[in-house]
Coordinates of N, CA, C and O in Angstrom, one line a residue:
X1078 N -6.0 60.9 -7.0 CA -5.6 60.1 -5.8 C -5.9 58.6 -6.0 O -5.3 57.8 -5.9
X1079 N -7.1 58.4 -6.9 CA -7.7 57.0 -7.2 C -6.3 56.6 -8.3 O -6.0 55.2 -7.9
X1080 N -6.1 57.6 -9.1 CA -5.1 56.9 -10.0 C -3.7 56.8 -9.7 O -2.9 55.6 -10.1
X1081 N -3.6 57.6 -8.4 CA -1.9 57.2 -7.9 C -2.2 56.0 -7.0 O -0.9 55.6 -7.3
X1082 N -2.9 55.6 -6.5 CA -3.3 54.5 -5.9 C -3.1 53.5 -6.7 O -2.2 52.4 -6.4
X1083 N -3.8 53.4 -7.9 CA -3.5 52.3 -8.8 C -2.5 52.1 -9.4 O -1.8 50.8 -9.3
X1084 N -1.7 53.3 -9.9 CA -0.3 52.9 -9.8 C 0.6 52.2 -9.1 O 1.3 51.5 -9.6
X1085 N 0.5 52.9 -7.7 CA 1.3 52.2 -6.8 C 1.2 50.6 -6.7 O 2.0 49.8 -6.6
X1086 N -0.3 50.4 -6.9 CA -0.6 48.8 -6.6 C 0.3 48.1 -8.0 O 0.8 47.0 -7.8
X1087 N 0.3 48.9 -9.2 CA 0.9 48.1 -10.4 C 2.1 48.1 -10.1 O 3.4 46.8 -10.4
X1088 N 3.0 49.4 -9.4 CA 4.3 49.2 -9.3 C 4.7 48.0 -8.2 O 5.9 47.6 -8.4
X1089 N 3.8 48.1 -7.5 CA 4.4 46.9 -6.4 C 4.2 45.4 -7.0 O 5.1 44.8 -6.4
X1090 N 2.8 45.1 -7.7 CA 3.0 43.8 -8.0 C 4.1 43.5 -9.2 O 4.8 42.4 -9.3
X1091 N 4.6 44.8 -9.9 CA 5.7 44.4 -10.8 C 6.9 44.2 -10.1 O 7.9 43.3 -10.4
X1092 N 7.3 44.8 -9.1 CA 8.3 44.6 -8.2 C 8.6 43.5 -7.6 O 9.2 42.8 -7.4
X1093 N 7.3 43.1 -7.2 CA 7.3 41.5 -6.6 C 7.2 40.3 -7.6 O 8.0 39.2 -7.3
X1094 N 6.9 40.8 -8.9 CA 7.3 39.8 -10.0 C 8.6 39.6 -10.4 O 9.2 38.7 -10.6
X1095 N 9.1 40.9 -10.0 CA 10.8 41.2 -10.7 C 11.4 40.3 -9.3 O 12.3 39.6 -9.9
X1096 N 11.0 40.5 -8.3 CA 11.9 39.7 -7.5 C 11.9 38.3 -7.6 O 12.8 37.5 -7.3
X1097 N 10.5 38.0 -7.8 CA 10.4 36.5 -8.1 C 11.2 36.0 -9.5 O 11.8 34.8 -9.2
X1098 N 11.0 36.7 -10.4 CA 12.0 36.3 -11.2 C 13.5 36.1 -11.1 O 14.3 35.2 -11.7
X1099 N 13.8 37.2 -10.1 CA 15.4 37.2 -9.9 C 15.7 35.9 -8.9 O 16.8 35.2 -9.3
X1100 N 14.8 35.5 -8.4 CA 15.0 34.2 -7.4 C 15.1 33.1 -8.3 O 15.8 32.2 -8.3
X1101 N 14.2 32.9 -9.2 CA 14.2 31.7 -10.2 C 15.4 32.0 -11.1 O 16.1 31.0 -11.4
X1102 N 16.0 32.9 -11.5 CA 17.1 33.1 -12.4 C 18.4 32.5 -11.6 O 19.1 31.9 -11.6
X1103 N 18.4 33.2 -10.0 CA 19.2 32.4 -9.0 C 19.3 31.0 -8.9 O 20.5 30.5 -9.1
X1104 N 18.1 30.5 -8.9 CA 18.0 29.1 -8.8 C 18.9 28.2 -9.7 O 19.4 27.3 -9.7
X1105 N 18.4 28.7 -11.1 CA 18.9 28.3 -12.1 C 20.2 28.2 -12.5 O 20.8 27.1 -12.6
X1106 N 20.8 29.4 -11.9 CA 22.2 29.2 -11.9 C 23.1 28.8 -11.2 O 23.9 27.7 -11.4
X1107 N 22.4 28.2 -9.7 CA 23.0 27.4 -9.0 C 22.8 25.9 -9.5 O 23.7 25.1 -9.4
X1108 N 21.5 25.7 -10.0 CA 21.6 24.4 -10.5 C 22.4 24.0 -11.9 O 23.3 23.1 -12.1
X1109 N 23.0 25.0 -12.5 CA 24.1 24.8 -13.6 C 25.3 24.6 -13.2 O 26.0 23.9 -13.5
X1110 N 25.6 25.3 -11.9 CA 26.8 25.0 -11.3 C 27.1 24.0 -10.5 O 28.1 23.4 -10.3
X1111 N 26.0 23.0 -10.4 CA 26.3 21.5 -9.7 C 27.0 20.7 -10.9 O 26.2 20.4 -12.0
X1112 N 27.9 19.9 -10.2 CA 28.2 18.7 -11.1 C 27.3 17.7 -11.8 O 26.5 17.7 -10.9
X1113 N 27.4 17.5 -12.5 CA 26.5 16.3 -12.9 C 26.5 15.0 -12.4 O 27.6 14.7 -11.7
X1114 N 25.8 14.0 -12.3 CA 26.1 13.2 -11.2 C 26.5 11.9 -12.5 O 25.9 12.0 -13.4
X1115 N 27.7 11.3 -11.9 CA 28.5 10.4 -12.9 C 27.7 9.3 -13.3 O 26.8 8.7 -12.4
X1116 N 27.8 9.2 -14.7 CA 27.0 8.2 -15.0 C 27.1 6.7 -14.5 O 26.2 6.0 -14.2
X1117 N 28.3 6.7 -14.0 CA 28.7 5.2 -13.5 C 27.9 5.0 -12.1 O 27.8 3.8 -11.7
X1118 N 27.1 5.9 -11.5 CA 26.6 6.0 -10.3 C 25.1 6.0 -10.4 O 24.1 5.7 -9.4
X1119 N 24.5 5.6 -11.7 CA 23.2 5.6 -12.0 C 22.8 4.0 -12.5 O 23.5 3.6 -13.0
X1120 N 21.6 4.0 -12.0 CA 21.2 2.6 -12.5 C 20.9 2.5 -14.0 O 20.3 3.5 -14.8
X1121 N 21.1 1.6 -14.7 CA 21.1 1.4 -16.3 C 19.7 0.9 -16.8 O 19.2 0.9 -17.7
X1122 N 18.9 0.8 -15.5 CA 17.2 0.8 -15.8 C 16.6 1.8 -15.6 O 15.7 2.1 -16.2
X1123 N 16.9 2.8 -14.6 CA 16.1 4.0 -14.1 C 16.9 5.1 -14.6 O 16.0 6.0 -14.5
X1124 N 17.7 5.0 -14.8 CA 18.8 6.4 -15.1 C 19.0 7.0 -13.6 O 19.6 8.3 -13.9
X1125 N 18.4 6.5 -12.7 CA 18.7 7.5 -11.3 C 19.8 6.9 -10.3 O 20.3 5.9 -10.6
X1126 N 20.1 8.1 -9.7 CA 21.4 7.3 -8.8 C 21.1 6.4 -8.0 O 20.0 6.1 -7.2
X1127 N 22.1 5.6 -7.8 CA 21.7 4.3 -7.2 C 21.8 4.4 -5.6 O 22.9 5.4 -5.3
X1128 N 21.2 3.8 -4.7 CA 21.1 3.7 -3.3 C 21.9 2.2 -2.8 O 23.0 2.3 -2.1
X1129 N 21.4 1.2 -3.6 CA 21.8 -0.1 -3.2 C 22.5 -0.7 -4.3 O 21.3 -1.7 -5.2
X1130 N 23.3 -0.5 -4.9 CA 24.0 -0.8 -6.3 C 24.0 -2.2 -6.2 O 24.5 -2.9 -4.9
X1131 N 23.8 -3.4 -6.9 CA 23.6 -4.6 -7.1 C 24.4 -5.4 -8.4 O 24.0 -4.6 -9.2
X1132 N 25.2 -6.2 -8.3 CA 26.0 -6.6 -9.4 C 25.8 -8.0 -9.9 O 25.3 -8.9 -9.2
X1133 N 25.6 -8.1 -11.4 CA 25.7 -9.0 -11.8 C 26.8 -9.8 -12.3 O 27.6 -9.2 -12.0
X1134 N 26.5 -11.3 -12.4 CA 28.1 -12.2 -13.0 C 28.7 -11.4 -13.8 O 29.9 -11.6 -14.1
X1135 N 27.8 -10.6 -14.9 CA 28.9 -10.1 -15.9 C 29.4 -8.9 -15.6 O 30.3 -8.2 -16.5
X1136 N 29.1 -8.3 -14.4 CA 29.8 -6.8 -13.9 C 28.7 -5.7 -14.3 O 29.3 -4.8 -13.6
X1137 N 27.8 -6.0 -14.7 CA 26.7 -4.9 -14.8 C 26.2 -4.6 -13.3 O 26.0 -5.4 -12.6
X1138 N 26.0 -3.3 -13.0 CA 25.4 -3.1 -11.8 C 24.2 -2.4 -11.9 O 24.0 -1.2 -13.0
X1139 N 23.2 -2.3 -11.4 CA 21.7 -2.0 -10.9 C 21.4 -1.4 -9.7 O 22.0 -2.2 -8.7
X1140 N 20.3 -0.6 -9.6 CA 20.0 -0.4 -8.3 C 19.1 -1.7 -7.8 O 18.2 -2.3 -8.8
X1141 N 19.1 -2.3 -6.5 CA 18.8 -3.4 -6.4 C 17.3 -3.7 -6.6 O 16.7 -4.6 -7.1
X1142 N 16.4 -2.4 -5.9 CA 15.1 -2.8 -6.1 C 14.6 -2.7 -7.9 O 13.9 -3.6 -8.4
X1143 N 15.3 -1.9 -8.5 CA 14.7 -1.7 -9.8 C 15.4 -3.0 -10.6 O 14.4 -3.8 -11.4
X1144 N 16.3 -3.9 -10.5 CA 16.8 -5.1 -10.7 C 15.7 -5.9 -10.3 O 15.5 -6.9 -11.5
X1145 N 15.1 -6.3 -9.3 CA 14.3 -7.2 -9.0 C 13.0 -6.9 -9.7 O 12.1 -8.0 -9.8
X1146 N 12.4 -5.8 -9.8 CA 11.3 -5.6 -10.6 C 11.5 -6.3 -11.8 O 10.5 -6.5 -12.1
X1147 N 12.6 -5.8 -12.2 CA 12.7 -6.0 -13.8 C 12.8 -7.7 -13.9 O 12.0 -8.6 -14.7
X1148 N 13.6 -8.4 -13.1 CA 13.3 -10.1 -13.0 C 11.8 -10.6 -12.6 O 11.6 -11.2 -13.5
X1149 N 11.1 -9.8 -11.9 CA 9.8 -10.2 -11.4 C 8.9 -9.9 -13.0 O 8.1 -10.5 -13.1
X1150 N 9.0 -8.4 -13.4 CA 8.0 -8.4 -14.3 C 8.4 -8.8 -15.9 O 7.8 -9.0 -16.8
X1151 N 9.7 -9.1 -16.2 CA 10.7 -9.5 -17.5 C 11.1 -10.9 -17.8 O 11.0 -11.3 -18.7
X1152 N 11.1 -11.5 -16.6 CA 11.8 -12.7 -16.9 C 13.4 -12.7 -16.1 O 13.9 -11.5 -15.9
X1153 N 13.9 -14.0 -16.1 CA 15.1 -13.9 -15.2 C 16.5 -13.9 -16.1 O 17.0 -14.6 -16.8
X1154 N 16.5 -12.4 -16.7 CA 17.6 -12.3 -17.7 C 18.2 -10.8 -17.2 O 17.3 -9.9 -16.7
X1155 N 19.7 -10.7 -17.5 CA 20.0 -9.4 -17.4 C 19.6 -8.4 -18.5 O 19.6 -8.7 -19.8
X1156 N 19.3 -7.1 -17.8 CA 18.3 -6.2 -19.1 C 19.4 -5.9 -20.0 O 19.0 -5.2 -20.9
X1157 N 20.9 -5.7 -19.5 CA 21.4 -5.2 -20.4 C 22.2 -6.3 -21.5 O 22.3 -6.2 -22.4
X1158 N 22.7 -7.4 -20.7 CA 23.4 -8.6 -21.5 C 22.4 -9.5 -22.1 O 23.0 -10.4 -23.0
X1159 N 21.4 -9.5 -21.5 CA 20.2 -10.8 -22.0 C 20.7 -12.0 -21.6 O 20.2 -13.0 -22.0
X1160 N 21.7 -12.2 -20.7 CA 22.1 -13.5 -20.1 C 21.3 -14.1 -19.1 O 20.7 -12.9 -18.4
X1161 N 21.0 -15.2 -19.0 CA 20.1 -15.8 -18.0 C 20.8 -15.2 -16.5 O 22.0 -14.9 -16.4
X1162 N 19.9 -15.1 -15.6 CA 20.1 -14.5 -14.3 C 19.2 -14.6 -13.1 O 17.7 -14.9 -13.4
X1163 N 19.5 -15.6 -12.3 CA 18.9 -15.7 -11.4 C 19.2 -15.1 -9.8 O 20.4 -14.2 -9.8
X1164 N 18.3 -14.5 -9.0 CA 18.5 -13.6 -7.7 C 19.4 -14.3 -7.0 O 20.3 -13.3 -6.1
X1165 N 20.1 -15.4 -7.0 CA 21.0 -15.9 -6.0 C 22.5 -15.7 -6.8 O 23.5 -15.8 -6.1
X1166 N 22.4 -15.1 -7.6 CA 23.7 -14.7 -8.5 C 24.1 -13.1 -8.1 O 25.2 -12.9 -8.3
X1167 N 23.2 -12.6 -7.5 CA 23.2 -10.7 -7.3 C 24.1 -10.7 -6.3 O 23.7 -11.2 -5.2
X1168 N 25.1 -9.8 -6.2 CA 25.6 -9.3 -5.2 C 25.8 -8.0 -4.8 O 25.8 -7.0 -6.0
X1169 N 25.7 -7.5 -3.6 CA 26.2 -6.1 -3.4 C 27.1 -5.5 -3.9 O 28.6 -6.3 -3.9
X1170 N 27.7 -4.3 -4.5 CA 28.5 -3.9 -5.1 C 29.1 -2.7 -3.9 O 28.8 -1.7 -4.2
X1171 N 29.8 -3.3 -3.3 CA 30.0 -2.5 -1.8 C 31.0 -1.4 -2.3 O 31.1 -0.4 -1.8
X1172 N 32.0 -1.5 -3.5 CA 32.8 -0.6 -3.7 C 32.2 0.8 -4.2 O 32.4 2.0 -4.1
X1173 N 31.3 0.1 -5.2 CA 30.4 1.5 -5.6 C 29.3 2.1 -4.8 O 29.1 3.6 -4.7
X1174 N 29.1 1.4 -3.8 CA 28.1 1.9 -2.9 C 29.1 3.2 -2.1 O 28.3 4.1 -1.6
X1175 N 30.4 2.7 -1.7 CA 31.0 3.5 -1.0 C 31.5 4.9 -2.0 O 31.2 5.7 -1.5
X1176 N 31.5 4.7 -3.0 CA 31.8 5.8 -4.0 C 30.6 6.7 -4.1 O 30.4 7.9 -3.6
X1177 N 29.3 6.0 -3.8 CA 28.0 7.0 -4.0 C 28.0 7.8 -2.8 O 27.8 8.9 -2.7
X1178 N 28.1 6.8 -1.6 CA 28.0 7.7 -0.5 C 29.3 9.0 -0.9 O 28.5 9.9 0.1
X1179 N 30.3 8.6 -0.9 CA 31.0 9.8 -1.0 C 30.4 10.8 -1.7 O 30.8 12.2 -1.4
X1180 N 30.0 10.8 -2.8 CA 29.5 11.7 -3.8 C 28.5 12.4 -3.1 O 28.5 13.3 -3.5
X1181 N 27.6 11.7 -2.5 CA 26.3 12.3 -1.8 C 26.9 13.1 -0.6 O 26.2 14.2 -0.3
X1182 N 27.8 12.8 0.0 CA 28.5 13.6 1.1 C 28.8 14.9 0.7 O 29.2 15.9 1.4
X1183 N 29.8 14.8 -0.4 CA 30.2 16.0 -0.9 C 29.1 16.9 -1.9 O 29.5 17.9 -2.6
X1184 N 28.0 16.2 -2.1 CA 27.1 16.6 -3.0 C 25.6 16.8 -2.7 O 25.0 15.8 -3.2
X1185 N 25.4 17.2 -1.8 CA 24.0 16.9 -0.8 C 23.0 17.2 -1.6 O 21.6 16.5 -1.2
X1186 N 23.0 18.1 -2.6 CA 21.8 18.3 -3.5 C 21.6 17.1 -4.3 O 20.4 17.2 -4.9
X1187 N 22.4 15.9 -4.3 CA 21.9 15.0 -5.2 C 20.9 13.9 -4.6 O 20.6 13.0 -5.0
X1188 N 20.7 14.2 -3.0 CA 20.0 13.4 -2.6 C 18.6 13.5 -3.2 O 18.0 14.7 -3.4
X1189 N 18.1 12.4 -3.1 CA 16.1 12.4 -3.6 C 16.4 12.4 -5.2 O 15.3 12.5 -5.6
X1190 N 17.5 12.5 -5.9 CA 17.2 12.3 -7.3 C 17.0 10.8 -7.8 O 17.3 10.1 -7.3

């Protein structure tokens, strides 16, 4: 009787682990199905999806907070072009912000990336 109870316990643990593994596999399958975040929507400093895209005079766009942190920590120059850059030269990239909002509306899984 003790051996039968032990076998049932082992069977139950195996069944629970198998269920967990199937769930992990299902999550991995769903992740693979997600479209990639377009590179143009990502900050060139952090490589994260931008929320407040900010454009420099050279046309480069960065996440606003990341660019301000760069300017404070590294000096007043564009991280990609290395051209001198002042905060007064930065403008919100409204067109890209609209595209990002649309992407997030269609791909809610991308929130928080």
